[in-house]
Amino acid sequence: MKKKIGVYVCHCGGNISDYVDVEKVRQAIEDEGGVMLSKATMFACSDSNQKDMVDDIKNNDLNGVVVASCSPKLHLTTFGKVSERAGLNKYNYVHANIREQVSWAHSDDKAGATEKAIHIVRAAIAKARLAESLEPNKIVAQKSVAIIGSGVAGMKAAIALSKMDCPVFLIEREHFIGGRVSQWGAMFTTNETGKEVVTRLYNDLAMRPNVTLFTGAEVVSNAGSIGDFKLKVKITPRYIKANCNVGNLQQAIDACPVEVPDDFNFNITSRKAIYHNFPSEYPQSPVIDIKNCTRCGKCEAICENIDFSQKEEILDINVGSVLMATGFDPYTPGEGEFGYNEIDNVVTLPQFKRMIELSDKKLLFKGKEVKNIAYIYCVGSRQEEGGNTYCSRFCCTSTIHASLLAKEKFPKVHNFHFNRGIRTYGKQEVLYRNSLEQGDIYLQAYEDALPVVYRENDKTKVKINDILTHGKEMEVEADLVVLVTGMVPRAENSVGSLFKLPKGRDKFFNEIHMKLRPVETFIDGVTISGACQGPKNIMESVNSALSAATKSFSYVSKGELETEPIVAGVDAEKCTWCNACSEACPFDAISLTETGTKSIALINNSVCKGCGMCLPVCPTDALDLIAYSNNEIESMIDALAHD
Amino acid sequence: MSEQLKNTSFDALVVGGGIAGGEAALNLANNGFTVLLIEKELSIGGKMILLSKVFPTLDCAACITTPKVSEISRHPNITIYTSSEVGEINKIAENNFEATIIKKPRYVVVEDCTACQLCEQACPVSVPDQFQYNLVGRKAAFIPFSIASPKAAAIDIDNCILCGACEKVCPTNCIDFTQQTEEIQINIKTVVLATGFKLFDPLLIPRYGFGLYKNVVTSMQMERELAPTRPFNTVLRPGDGKVPDKIAYVLCTGSRDATVGNPICSQICCMYSIKQSQLLMGALPMADVTIYYINIRSFGKGFEEFYQQAKGMGVNFVKGKIGKISEKENGNLILRYEDINEGIVKEAEHDMVILSVGVLPNQDAAKLFHTDELKLGPHKFIDQVDSLISPAKTSIEGVFVAGTATGPMDIPDSILSAGAASSEAISYLIQDK
């Protein structure tokens, strides 16, 4: 059937038409074979133009459509849907990118840009001539979601999904839930403590029959894809019997001879090899740190709840979507960075927060009362080169809040803030005001001369040339130096690689589009939330967690999903199964199958992304990509090469 | 889209058709719930649809907003009333609210209007165009703006002289002066408030001379000058139409300033000013751009890098708050400020000044509720009663809040906040079943 194609060339309100002569492009292609109608439009994506397109397709019985506009990443789906509304199968729609590939790239050469645009539109028309109608592949979607990480984001997402009647597997690597927030004391804005927040969330979770919580659990492998992820979860035992009576457990803990740094308190205290996190921890049972346990048997002798016979287990979990809520690590300063690990009384912000929480009456550091505190901001954030160039967002507010708490709890404290411009954005500004009003001292460093921490006469001092006093050199004798460390991606982040999740420049997991698809990733069915996506405070993490929960729910709620029919196909005659294609496939979508007479490649349609990596490696040309067949691509190349 | 009333019962009422309200409505609708979306302006899309490009990705705002707007307006589960306001909302019981919608006449039958603009050409009345922030004029019979949704004419009855010229030229006879204000009673099960924010009015700081000196404009006016649907097709200063070459930004105009009653930070002005400075460097390669600031707050994902990029492009950042602006005879402006780095009071001459105006609360939503109190926070934004764990919850169970109605925030945060509000609303609706 001869194609009747409609072509729309978009001005993009100047984004394209400032550099490309849109009308000239339209005229150049109006007589191309198959083109029945061609129009220039201010915004192809606008509601009014979409309506016009629907009318055009219906009134002229168009069976092919080309829009030359922005990147297909932005609007391929938009115009595909326009075609469908007009009753035209969306695979007859072809997108030509003349913004990112033309007008933005060649803003210095209008004539050349126009010429290139004409060629790109011709190529799209060539493809439209050969395009065929396709039907999406339908797959069954498991109505359940796995949430990885049970910090505030993960727990909140679990509650939201549970309320939507969606079964949830909440998978936590640690033996206790609550993530980073459980480590914080009173928090801005409500002064609720981290413990209280975690307790509230846990109590809500505990009532929900459709939430299954695993602690000490790690996802170790994934097979499958959207609608049908097949996860293997490794559960490490607590070595404490379930539903044990509290009985002699405390005596068993007391009896343990092992002392190791307590990472819950960021190593400022120590704990035993059998330990609790804190009194209101969840689940409410201690755990044996088997790596550090010497198997001396003292605890076993005292308490019958201890059970060293517990074995590691591997569970199989089958879910329709995966929601990542794996959180962040606090930045660890380098040796000697602002005196870290070299000068005695230099600690990090998380350590300082634990110190406030654990100290009573007097703020003590190594037995000595702390009066002067110097806070050094942006440690591990806004680094000029090589390191973390981003701002960690939460730390200015968090530090000022902590300094106010310290002052309130220990009135003898004096706070000195060595900052690089305070960023208490939005309502958080009131904290900064309160701090100034109570007499905290703020000193701001020049960008090329950060403060220096040094020892002199047995005292720790911080020196700065202060912008706010026009460059005057100031020196503070500090009893404690607090390095305001930012957020970095989790050091142990291999779970992201299991799903092949893309990362941004900052090494955090990356969303598809900050505004259009803020919690989706390029891996279909995997959403991201909270600080694994970038620095966020609690409220912001919760907002993203709820958004991600709704998105994950939308994948699985109907029990069925449609996936793109644009996948690779195998010509059984030509295929000799050399294995080259399956090695080239980044998604493990190709396996071996027997036809009875020979071995050939088999494509798993729900895993294949249509990326085309397998095509060029096939020595017998047995593979072709639906909708991007050799025929179609060759016709596009011809159009591009033609003068 | 249906502007006609077919149903008086919906699952959710979303108040406000900006980016947050639109996102919340879409989330609800995509999960199978029916939504009534109320917008007081003639078009949905809120403030975002009027922006130029958005930070830090420099996507054009229209490219992101228009398809969303289109999806909202076409969605079978969403009913939209533009030019409409909510009169009152009363809670009868959980999952049972009654609301009164006041639908104001547009004097145009939207379904019949083809946006041919003949009425616009025929109308003899010219008034300032509020959608171009008064930079240019419009007619009393007018299409709000080229990417408006619905794209249909409207009659500005306050300024209309009832000459009938528009009626005569309209090819589809869609102009109807007999339209009346309608009051519609509806029943809903949950409410999402996405009533947005107001911009600070710089007339409240007379020493900056806004309204007096023509070359002092607001950031929203500059936004329009840079937008794809810009009024002048280039950047120029309003005083004499000259293309400026020494431009200044005055940050924290009406923010972090207790003297004007707004002690908090507006969260977006640093970034939109940096964005505009980058766009200006592109539009006017020879121009100097200076940003006068207290602190630069580039805190979000990719924001700090965006700030560094502006520095790299040659934008001049000066730490110091502007004390006073005065005008020279040639329309240039003298800015008096303390240069904090050097500790001296200085004066600088610029030929155009942009006031980076801040975000103020829209307090209208609080007046809608009579049976229960919708609490406002200390800064008069809608109070988030459980701000850490359930940021979308308000003082009324079943009423949720999204976007800048809770406080200043940028577009990505507004969208996530709308995601949270719709998630809570969906949970609230499902638990009733």
Tab-separated table of C-alpha atoms in Angstrom, chain B residues 25-350:
chain	number	residue	atom	x	y	z
B	25	ALA	CA	-4.519	15.230	38.885
B	26	LEU	CA	-2.694	13.027	36.369
B	27	ASN	CA	-1.468	10.622	39.043
B	28	LEU	CA	-4.972	10.256	40.436
B	29	ALA	CA	-6.547	9.894	36.998
B	30	ASN	CA	-3.978	7.351	35.819
B	31	ASN	CA	-4.886	5.210	38.810
B	32	GLY	CA	-8.514	5.203	37.801
B	33	PHE	CA	-9.939	7.998	39.952
B	34	THR	CA	-12.108	10.797	38.632
B	35	VAL	CA	-10.800	14.302	39.188
B	36	LEU	CA	-12.268	17.767	39.003
B	37	LEU	CA	-9.472	20.279	38.386
B	38	ILE	CA	-10.278	23.896	39.209
B	39	GLU	CA	-8.166	26.736	37.792
B	40	LYS	CA	-8.889	30.390	38.412
B	41	GLU	CA	-7.023	31.620	35.334
B	42	LEU	CA	-8.174	31.261	31.722
B	43	SER	CA	-5.592	28.534	31.071
B	44	ILE	CA	-4.081	25.708	33.040
B	45	GLY	CA	-0.295	25.445	33.298
B	46	GLY	CA	0.217	27.902	36.167
B	47	LYS	CA	3.359	29.982	36.276
B	48	MET	CA	5.537	27.315	34.696
B	49	ILE	CA	3.886	27.536	31.282
B	50	LEU	CA	4.936	31.192	31.127
B	51	LEU	CA	8.624	30.562	31.847
B	52	SER	CA	11.490	30.601	29.353
B	53	LYS	CA	13.813	27.700	30.098
B	54	VAL	CA	14.146	25.843	33.372
B	55	PHE	CA	17.242	25.172	35.479
B	56	PRO	CA	19.510	23.287	35.661
B	57	THR	CA	18.843	21.363	32.445
B	58	LEU	CA	17.830	24.388	30.330
B	59	ASP	CA	14.886	22.491	28.890
B	60	CYS	CA	12.429	24.972	27.489
B	61	ALA	CA	9.567	25.233	29.940
B	62	ALA	CA	6.964	25.052	27.203
B	63	CYS	CA	8.465	21.789	25.908
B	64	ILE	CA	7.816	20.191	29.276
B	65	THR	CA	4.579	21.905	30.201
B	66	THR	CA	2.602	21.767	26.977
B	67	PRO	CA	2.536	17.986	26.576
B	68	LYS	CA	1.628	17.624	30.247
B	69	VAL	CA	-1.122	20.194	29.848
B	70	SER	CA	-2.289	18.383	26.755
B	71	GLU	CA	-2.354	15.044	28.575
B	72	ILE	CA	-4.319	16.571	31.458
B	73	SER	CA	-6.843	18.228	29.206
B	74	ARG	CA	-7.449	15.053	27.201
B	75	HIS	CA	-7.613	12.609	30.091
B	76	PRO	CA	-11.008	10.900	30.274
B	77	ASN	CA	-10.888	10.901	34.096
B	78	ILE	CA	-10.149	14.623	34.434
B	79	THR	CA	-12.742	17.381	34.174
B	80	ILE	CA	-11.302	20.891	34.045
B	81	TYR	CA	-12.973	24.175	34.898
B	82	THR	CA	-10.893	27.209	34.009
B	83	SER	CA	-11.902	30.747	35.087
B	84	SER	CA	-13.368	29.058	38.112
B	85	GLU	CA	-12.876	29.282	41.825
B	86	VAL	CA	-13.905	27.227	44.766
B	87	GLY	CA	-16.474	29.003	46.930
B	88	GLU	CA	-16.331	26.718	49.916
B	89	ILE	CA	-15.512	23.167	50.889
B	90	ASN	CA	-17.303	21.425	53.730
B	91	LYS	CA	-16.352	18.114	55.210
B	92	ILE	CA	-19.402	15.999	55.967
B	93	ALA	CA	-17.575	12.852	57.024
B	94	GLU	CA	-14.440	10.958	56.056
B	95	ASN	CA	-14.407	10.516	52.262
B	96	ASN	CA	-17.328	12.861	51.963
B	97	PHE	CA	-16.855	16.520	51.098
B	98	GLU	CA	-19.210	19.030	49.534
B	99	ALA	CA	-17.894	21.960	47.560
B	100	THR	CA	-19.284	24.940	45.731
B	101	ILE	CA	-17.592	25.868	42.472
B	102	ILE	CA	-18.031	29.347	41.061
B	103	LYS	CA	-17.610	29.233	37.325
B	104	LYS	CA	-17.151	32.679	35.845
B	105	PRO	CA	-18.303	33.440	32.333
B	106	ARG	CA	-15.695	33.598	29.583
B	107	TYR	CA	-18.309	35.016	27.179
B	108	VAL	CA	-16.980	32.568	24.601
B	109	VAL	CA	-18.255	29.074	23.891
B	110	VAL	CA	-14.932	27.251	24.132
B	111	GLU	CA	-16.042	24.228	22.093
B	112	ASP	CA	-16.924	26.430	19.129
B	113	CYS	CA	-13.926	28.784	19.230
B	114	THR	CA	-11.196	28.018	16.690
B	115	ALA	CA	-8.729	30.576	18.109
B	116	CYS	CA	-8.687	32.328	14.734
B	117	GLN	CA	-7.928	35.643	16.462
B	118	LEU	CA	-10.330	37.660	14.279
B	119	CYS	CA	-12.040	38.967	17.424
B	120	GLU	CA	-8.671	40.081	18.734
B	121	GLN	CA	-8.017	42.062	15.588
B	122	ALA	CA	-11.467	43.625	15.656
B	123	CYS	CA	-11.482	44.639	19.318
B	124	PRO	CA	-10.713	48.360	19.734
B	125	VAL	CA	-9.724	48.166	23.422
B	126	SER	CA	-6.085	47.834	24.486
B	127	VAL	CA	-5.048	47.021	28.049
B	128	PRO	CA	-1.858	45.678	29.636
B	129	ASP	CA	-1.351	41.958	28.995
B	130	GLN	CA	-1.152	40.182	32.351
B	131	PHE	CA	0.289	37.042	30.729
B	132	GLN	CA	3.231	39.110	29.443
B	133	TYR	CA	3.494	40.741	32.886
B	134	ASN	CA	2.365	44.077	31.441
B	135	LEU	CA	5.343	44.406	29.092
B	136	VAL	CA	2.943	44.798	26.147
B	137	GLY	CA	-0.763	45.254	25.599
B	138	ARG	CA	-3.587	42.991	24.593
B	139	LYS	CA	-7.186	43.430	23.528
B	140	ALA	CA	-10.305	43.031	25.634
B	141	ALA	CA	-11.245	40.149	23.338
B	142	PHE	CA	-8.157	37.966	23.376
B	143	ILE	CA	-6.479	34.584	23.340
B	144	PRO	CA	-4.627	34.429	26.676
B	145	PHE	CA	-1.347	33.250	25.110
B	146	SER	CA	-0.327	31.069	22.203
B	147	ILE	CA	0.161	27.825	24.134
B	148	ALA	CA	-2.832	28.313	26.467
B	149	SER	CA	-5.100	25.390	27.221
B	150	PRO	CA	-7.899	25.650	26.343
B	151	LYS	CA	-6.739	27.672	23.387
B	152	ALA	CA	-9.815	29.798	22.991
B	153	ALA	CA	-10.713	33.450	23.096
B	154	ALA	CA	-12.054	35.176	26.195
B	155	ILE	CA	-13.704	38.505	26.796
B	156	ASP	CA	-12.235	40.679	29.540
B	157	ILE	CA	-15.590	42.046	30.611
B	158	ASP	CA	-14.115	44.619	33.009
B	159	ASN	CA	-12.463	46.394	30.107
B	160	CYS	CA	-14.919	45.510	27.323
B	161	ILE	CA	-16.898	48.493	25.970
B	162	LEU	CA	-19.601	46.187	24.580
B	163	CYS	CA	-19.157	47.569	21.066
B	164	GLY	CA	-19.982	44.216	19.525
B	165	ALA	CA	-17.107	44.285	17.007
B	166	CYS	CA	-15.899	40.845	18.062
B	167	GLU	CA	-19.338	39.287	17.713
B	168	LYS	CA	-19.632	40.609	14.182
B	169	VAL	CA	-16.363	39.124	12.937
B	170	CYS	CA	-16.521	35.780	14.737
B	171	PRO	CA	-16.914	33.115	12.031
B	172	THR	CA	-18.364	30.520	14.377
B	173	ASN	CA	-20.609	32.794	16.442
B	174	CYS	CA	-18.965	31.546	19.570
B	175	ILE	CA	-19.066	34.845	21.456
B	176	ASP	CA	-21.943	34.872	23.897
B	177	PHE	CA	-22.490	37.887	26.129
B	178	THR	CA	-25.412	36.236	27.845
B	179	GLN	CA	-23.205	33.834	29.808
B	180	GLN	CA	-23.651	34.140	33.568
B	181	THR	CA	-21.679	33.154	36.621
B	182	GLU	CA	-22.680	29.614	37.602
B	183	GLU	CA	-22.605	28.068	41.030
B	184	ILE	CA	-22.170	24.350	40.997
B	185	GLN	CA	-22.483	22.008	43.957
B	186	ILE	CA	-20.244	18.971	43.833
B	187	ASN	CA	-19.500	15.963	45.998
B	188	ILE	CA	-15.985	14.650	46.361
B	189	LYS	CA	-14.122	12.176	48.535
B	190	THR	CA	-10.784	13.924	48.859
B	191	VAL	CA	-9.196	17.292	48.149
B	192	VAL	CA	-5.706	18.219	46.911
B	193	LEU	CA	-4.762	21.869	47.359
B	194	ALA	CA	-2.223	23.086	44.804
B	195	THR	CA	-2.934	26.769	45.067
B	196	GLY	CA	0.642	27.854	44.389
B	197	PHE	CA	2.347	31.047	45.437
B	198	LYS	CA	2.243	34.772	44.862
B	199	LEU	CA	5.161	36.854	43.680
B	200	PHE	CA	6.511	39.562	45.929
B	201	ASP	CA	5.340	43.019	44.814
B	202	PRO	CA	8.484	45.189	44.529
B	203	LEU	CA	6.418	48.368	44.935
B	204	LEU	CA	6.734	47.558	48.636
B	205	ILE	CA	10.432	48.483	48.452
B	206	PRO	CA	10.239	52.062	47.103
B	207	ARG	CA	14.015	52.571	47.299
B	208	TYR	CA	14.423	50.154	44.373
B	209	GLY	CA	12.291	52.422	42.196
B	210	PHE	CA	10.169	49.736	40.558
B	211	GLY	CA	7.219	51.379	38.834
B	212	LEU	CA	9.070	54.692	38.861
B	213	TYR	CA	12.159	53.810	36.832
B	214	LYS	CA	11.129	52.075	33.641
B	215	ASN	CA	14.317	50.060	33.279
B	216	VAL	CA	13.830	48.335	36.603
B	217	VAL	CA	11.847	45.164	35.882
B	218	THR	CA	10.943	42.007	37.770
B	219	SER	CA	12.461	38.626	37.110
B	220	MET	CA	9.109	37.401	35.795
B	221	GLN	CA	9.142	40.183	33.205
B	222	MET	CA	12.647	39.134	32.154
B	223	GLU	CA	11.395	35.557	32.040
B	224	ARG	CA	8.850	36.690	29.437
B	225	GLU	CA	11.495	38.581	27.461
B	226	LEU	CA	13.501	35.354	27.226
B	227	ALA	CA	10.601	32.957	26.573
B	228	PRO	CA	9.975	31.381	23.158
B	229	THR	CA	6.685	33.304	23.018
B	230	ARG	CA	8.495	36.516	23.966
B	231	PRO	CA	6.845	39.842	23.166
B	232	PHE	CA	9.776	41.628	21.499
B	233	ASN	CA	11.743	38.805	19.865
B	234	THR	CA	14.842	40.141	21.607
B	235	VAL	CA	15.777	41.389	25.048
B	236	LEU	CA	15.293	45.118	25.460
B	237	ARG	CA	14.770	47.569	28.239
B	238	PRO	CA	11.247	48.934	28.488
B	239	GLY	CA	12.259	52.597	28.994
B	240	ASP	CA	13.437	53.268	25.468
B	241	GLY	CA	13.606	49.957	23.640
B	242	LYS	CA	17.401	49.882	23.778
B	243	VAL	CA	19.104	46.507	23.893
B	244	PRO	CA	20.800	46.512	27.313
B	245	ASP	CA	24.487	45.748	27.669
B	246	LYS	CA	25.103	46.152	31.389
B	247	ILE	CA	22.499	44.187	33.297
B	248	ALA	CA	22.188	43.775	37.062
B	249	TYR	CA	20.271	41.259	39.164
B	250	VAL	CA	19.174	42.222	42.670
B	251	LEU	CA	18.737	38.983	44.602
B	252	CYS	CA	16.605	38.621	47.732
B	253	THR	CA	14.133	41.319	46.646
B	254	GLY	CA	11.424	40.684	49.216
B	255	SER	CA	13.065	37.545	50.632
B	256	ARG	CA	15.179	37.111	53.775
B	257	ASP	CA	13.888	40.544	54.670
B	258	ALA	CA	11.925	40.986	57.894
B	259	THR	CA	11.275	44.644	57.059
B	260	VAL	CA	8.820	43.552	54.365
B	261	GLY	CA	7.434	40.755	56.504
B	262	ASN	CA	9.141	37.896	54.689
B	263	PRO	CA	12.104	36.607	56.725
B	264	ILE	CA	12.447	33.288	54.872
B	265	CYS	CA	14.414	32.422	51.762
B	266	SER	CA	12.444	31.955	48.550
B	267	GLN	CA	14.522	28.974	47.464
B	268	ILE	CA	14.240	29.582	43.693
B	269	CYS	CA	15.539	33.105	43.017
B	270	CYS	CA	19.273	32.353	43.051
B	271	MET	CA	18.805	29.597	40.530
B	272	TYR	CA	16.369	31.329	38.182
B	273	SER	CA	18.605	34.422	38.192
B	274	ILE	CA	21.639	32.297	37.342
B	275	LYS	CA	19.605	30.637	34.601
B	276	GLN	CA	18.473	33.972	33.173
B	277	SER	CA	22.057	35.237	33.297
B	278	GLN	CA	23.154	32.258	31.194
B	279	LEU	CA	20.322	32.830	28.717
B	280	LEU	CA	21.227	36.531	28.522
B	281	MET	CA	24.853	35.665	27.813
B	282	GLY	CA	23.553	33.590	24.907
B	283	ALA	CA	21.039	36.167	23.634
B	284	LEU	CA	23.311	39.195	24.062
B	285	PRO	CA	26.894	37.915	23.796
B	286	MET	CA	28.393	41.367	24.321
B	287	ALA	CA	26.403	42.200	27.452
B	288	ASP	CA	27.826	42.214	30.981
B	289	VAL	CA	25.666	40.551	33.589
B	290	THR	CA	26.223	41.143	37.314
B	291	ILE	CA	24.407	39.312	40.078
B	292	TYR	CA	24.327	41.045	43.484
B	293	TYR	CA	23.743	38.450	46.197
B	294	ILE	CA	23.877	37.727	49.925
B	295	ASN	CA	24.520	33.975	49.589
B	296	ILE	CA	24.198	31.907	46.433
B	297	ARG	CA	21.987	28.942	47.245
B	298	SER	CA	22.583	26.429	44.485
B	299	PHE	CA	21.705	23.371	46.540
B	300	GLY	CA	19.830	20.930	44.289
B	301	LYS	CA	20.931	18.158	41.960
B	302	GLY	CA	23.219	19.730	39.362
B	303	PHE	CA	22.647	23.239	40.753
B	304	GLU	CA	26.158	23.939	42.088
B	305	GLU	CA	27.618	22.843	38.752
B	306	PHE	CA	25.149	25.174	37.020
B	307	TYR	CA	26.349	28.063	39.207
B	308	GLN	CA	29.979	27.277	38.403
B	309	GLN	CA	29.048	27.139	34.722
B	310	ALA	CA	27.607	30.673	34.922
B	311	LYS	CA	30.825	31.877	36.552
B	312	GLY	CA	32.769	30.185	33.783
B	313	MET	CA	30.644	31.958	31.158
B	314	GLY	CA	31.677	35.271	32.669
B	315	VAL	CA	28.684	36.230	34.807
B	316	ASN	CA	29.948	38.604	37.488
B	317	PHE	CA	28.907	37.652	41.029
B	318	VAL	CA	29.153	40.407	43.649
B	319	LYS	CA	28.491	39.723	47.321
B	320	GLY	CA	26.482	42.632	48.604
B	321	LYS	CA	22.871	43.610	49.067
B	322	ILE	CA	21.636	46.572	47.051
B	323	GLY	CA	20.630	49.452	49.334
B	324	LYS	CA	19.195	51.910	46.876
B	325	ILE	CA	18.667	52.404	43.173
B	326	SER	CA	18.504	55.810	41.488
B	327	GLU	CA	17.967	56.789	37.872
B	328	LYS	CA	20.108	58.919	35.589
B	329	GLU	CA	18.696	61.123	32.850
B	330	ASN	CA	19.540	58.591	30.143
B	331	GLY	CA	17.526	55.940	31.935
B	332	ASN	CA	20.587	54.142	33.319
B	333	LEU	CA	20.503	53.168	36.951
B	334	ILE	CA	22.924	53.706	39.792
B	335	LEU	CA	23.042	50.850	42.317
B	336	ARG	CA	24.390	51.618	45.772
B	337	TYR	CA	25.680	48.632	47.751
B	338	GLU	CA	28.221	47.446	50.244
B	339	ASP	CA	30.827	45.285	48.550
B	340	ILE	CA	31.238	42.716	51.304
B	341	ASN	CA	34.496	41.330	49.933
B	342	GLU	CA	36.149	44.715	50.164
B	343	GLY	CA	34.104	46.225	52.967
B	344	ILE	CA	33.335	49.487	51.232
B	345	VAL	CA	30.190	51.135	49.967
B	346	LYS	CA	30.226	51.364	46.200
B	347	GLU	CA	28.064	52.579	43.354
B	348	ALA	CA	27.735	50.868	39.999
B	349	GLU	CA	25.966	51.945	36.839
B	350	HIS	CA	23.791	49.515	34.885
